[in-house]
C-alpha positions as CSV (number, residue, x, y, z in Angstrom):
1,Q,-83.6,160.5,42.4
2,V,-86.3,163.7,41.7
3,Q,-86.9,165.9,44.3
4,L,-89.1,168.9,44.8
5,V,-89.4,171.5,47.7
6,E,-91.6,174.3,49.0
7,S,-91.5,177.6,51.2
8,G,-92.3,180.4,51.0
9,G,-95.7,179.6,52.8
10,G,-96.9,181.3,55.5
11,L,-100.1,183.3,57.0
12,V,-100.9,187.1,56.0
13,Q,-104.4,188.5,56.0
14,A,-106.2,189.6,53.1
15,G,-104.8,191.3,50.3
16,G,-101.5,191.0,51.4
17,S,-98.9,188.3,49.2
18,L,-96.5,185.9,49.4
19,R,-94.0,184.4,46.7
20,L,-93.2,180.8,46.5
21,S,-90.4,178.5,45.3
22,C,-90.5,175.4,44.4
23,A,-86.7,174.4,44.1
24,A,-86.3,171.2,41.6
25,S,-83.4,168.4,42.0
26,G,-82.5,165.1,39.5
27,R,-83.9,166.2,37.2
28,T,-83.4,168.6,33.8
29,F,-86.3,170.6,34.1
30,N,-85.8,172.5,31.0
31,N,-88.4,169.9,29.0
32,Y,-90.9,169.6,31.3
33,Y,-93.5,171.3,32.0
34,M,-94.1,172.2,36.2
35,G,-97.7,173.2,37.7
36,W,-98.4,174.8,41.5
37,F,-101.8,172.9,42.7
38,R,-103.5,173.9,46.3
39,Q,-105.5,171.5,48.9
40,A,-107.8,173.0,51.2
41,P,-109.1,171.0,53.7
42,G,-111.9,168.6,52.4
43,K,-111.5,169.9,49.2
44,E,-109.6,168.1,46.2
45,R,-106.0,168.8,45.0
46,E,-107.1,171.4,42.7
47,F,-104.8,173.2,39.6
48,V,-103.7,176.6,40.6
49,A,-101.2,177.2,37.1
50,A,-99.1,175.7,35.2
51,I,-96.1,177.3,33.1
52,S,-93.8,175.3,30.2
53,G,-90.7,174.4,30.2
54,S,-88.7,177.5,28.6
55,G,-91.2,179.0,30.9
56,V,-92.7,180.7,27.6
57,S,-96.1,179.5,28.1
58,T,-98.2,179.8,31.6
59,Y,-102.1,179.2,31.9
60,Y,-104.0,179.5,35.1
61,A,-107.2,178.7,37.1
62,G,-109.8,181.6,36.6
63,S,-109.8,181.9,40.6
64,V,-106.4,183.1,40.6
65,K,-106.4,184.8,37.1
66,G,-105.1,188.2,37.2
67,R,-103.7,187.4,41.1
68,F,-101.7,185.5,40.9
69,T,-97.9,184.8,38.1
70,I,-95.9,181.4,37.8
71,S,-92.5,181.5,36.8
72,R,-89.2,179.7,36.7
73,D,-85.4,180.4,36.3
74,N,-84.4,177.5,34.7
75,A,-80.8,178.3,35.7
76,K,-81.3,177.5,39.3
77,N,-83.2,174.9,38.5
78,T,-86.3,176.7,40.8
79,M,-90.6,177.9,39.9
80,Y,-92.4,180.6,41.9
81,L,-95.9,181.8,42.3
82,Q,-96.4,185.2,42.9
83,M,-99.7,185.4,45.0
84,N,-101.1,188.9,44.6
85,S,-104.6,190.3,46.9
86,L,-105.0,187.0,48.1
87,K,-108.4,185.8,49.3
88,P,-109.5,183.8,52.9
89,E,-110.8,181.2,49.5
90,D,-107.0,181.1,49.0
91,T,-106.0,179.1,52.2
92,A,-104.8,175.6,51.4
93,V,-102.2,173.7,51.4
94,Y,-99.6,174.5,48.4
95,Y,-97.5,172.2,46.1
96,C,-95.4,172.2,43.2
97,A,-95.2,169.4,40.6
98,T,-93.5,168.6,37.2
99,A,-95.4,166.7,34.5
100,Q,-95.3,163.5,33.3
101,R,-93.9,163.6,29.9
102,P,-91.5,166.2,28.6
103,R,-93.2,169.0,26.7
104,Y,-97.1,167.9,27.8
105,Y,-99.3,170.3,29.9
106,S,-102.1,169.4,31.8
107,I,-104.9,171.0,34.6
108,H,-104.9,166.8,35.9
109,K,-103.0,165.7,38.9
110,S,-103.1,162.8,37.4
111,A,-100.3,163.9,34.7
112,Y,-97.7,164.8,37.1
113,D,-95.0,162.8,38.2
114,Y,-93.4,164.5,41.3
115,W,-94.5,166.3,44.0
116,G,-93.1,168.9,47.1
117,Q,-93.6,168.3,50.2
118,G,-96.7,171.0,50.4
119,T,-96.5,174.4,51.9
120,Q,-99.0,175.6,54.3
121,V,-101.0,179.1,53.2
122,T,-102.9,180.8,55.7
123,V,-104.9,184.1,54.5
124,S,-107.2,186.3,57.9
125,S,-109.9,188.0,56.4
């Protein structure tokens, strides 16, 4: 059974930093893209970042590029999202997810089949 568990969310002032973690189990994740998405109240869940199975390729939404860094440690089956220079508009529930197919990248949430429960990130102004 595949399980993803996020941690690291919290309350931070604008300009601050947080590091999210996503611990994965139940699948060999080395061949799968993994991604971070977020959902603010009243809005659709949106793509934030994705990383290839090897960790070599990374992709970011324009709104977070240059401020967020995605990474993964396959030996620990864990993915990370380092978030710097946080803004109030980054406030959302952040979810990690794994792609449905090996070596397949997408910014669309329909391409990801397993999801974590989410972790709340709140940025105060």
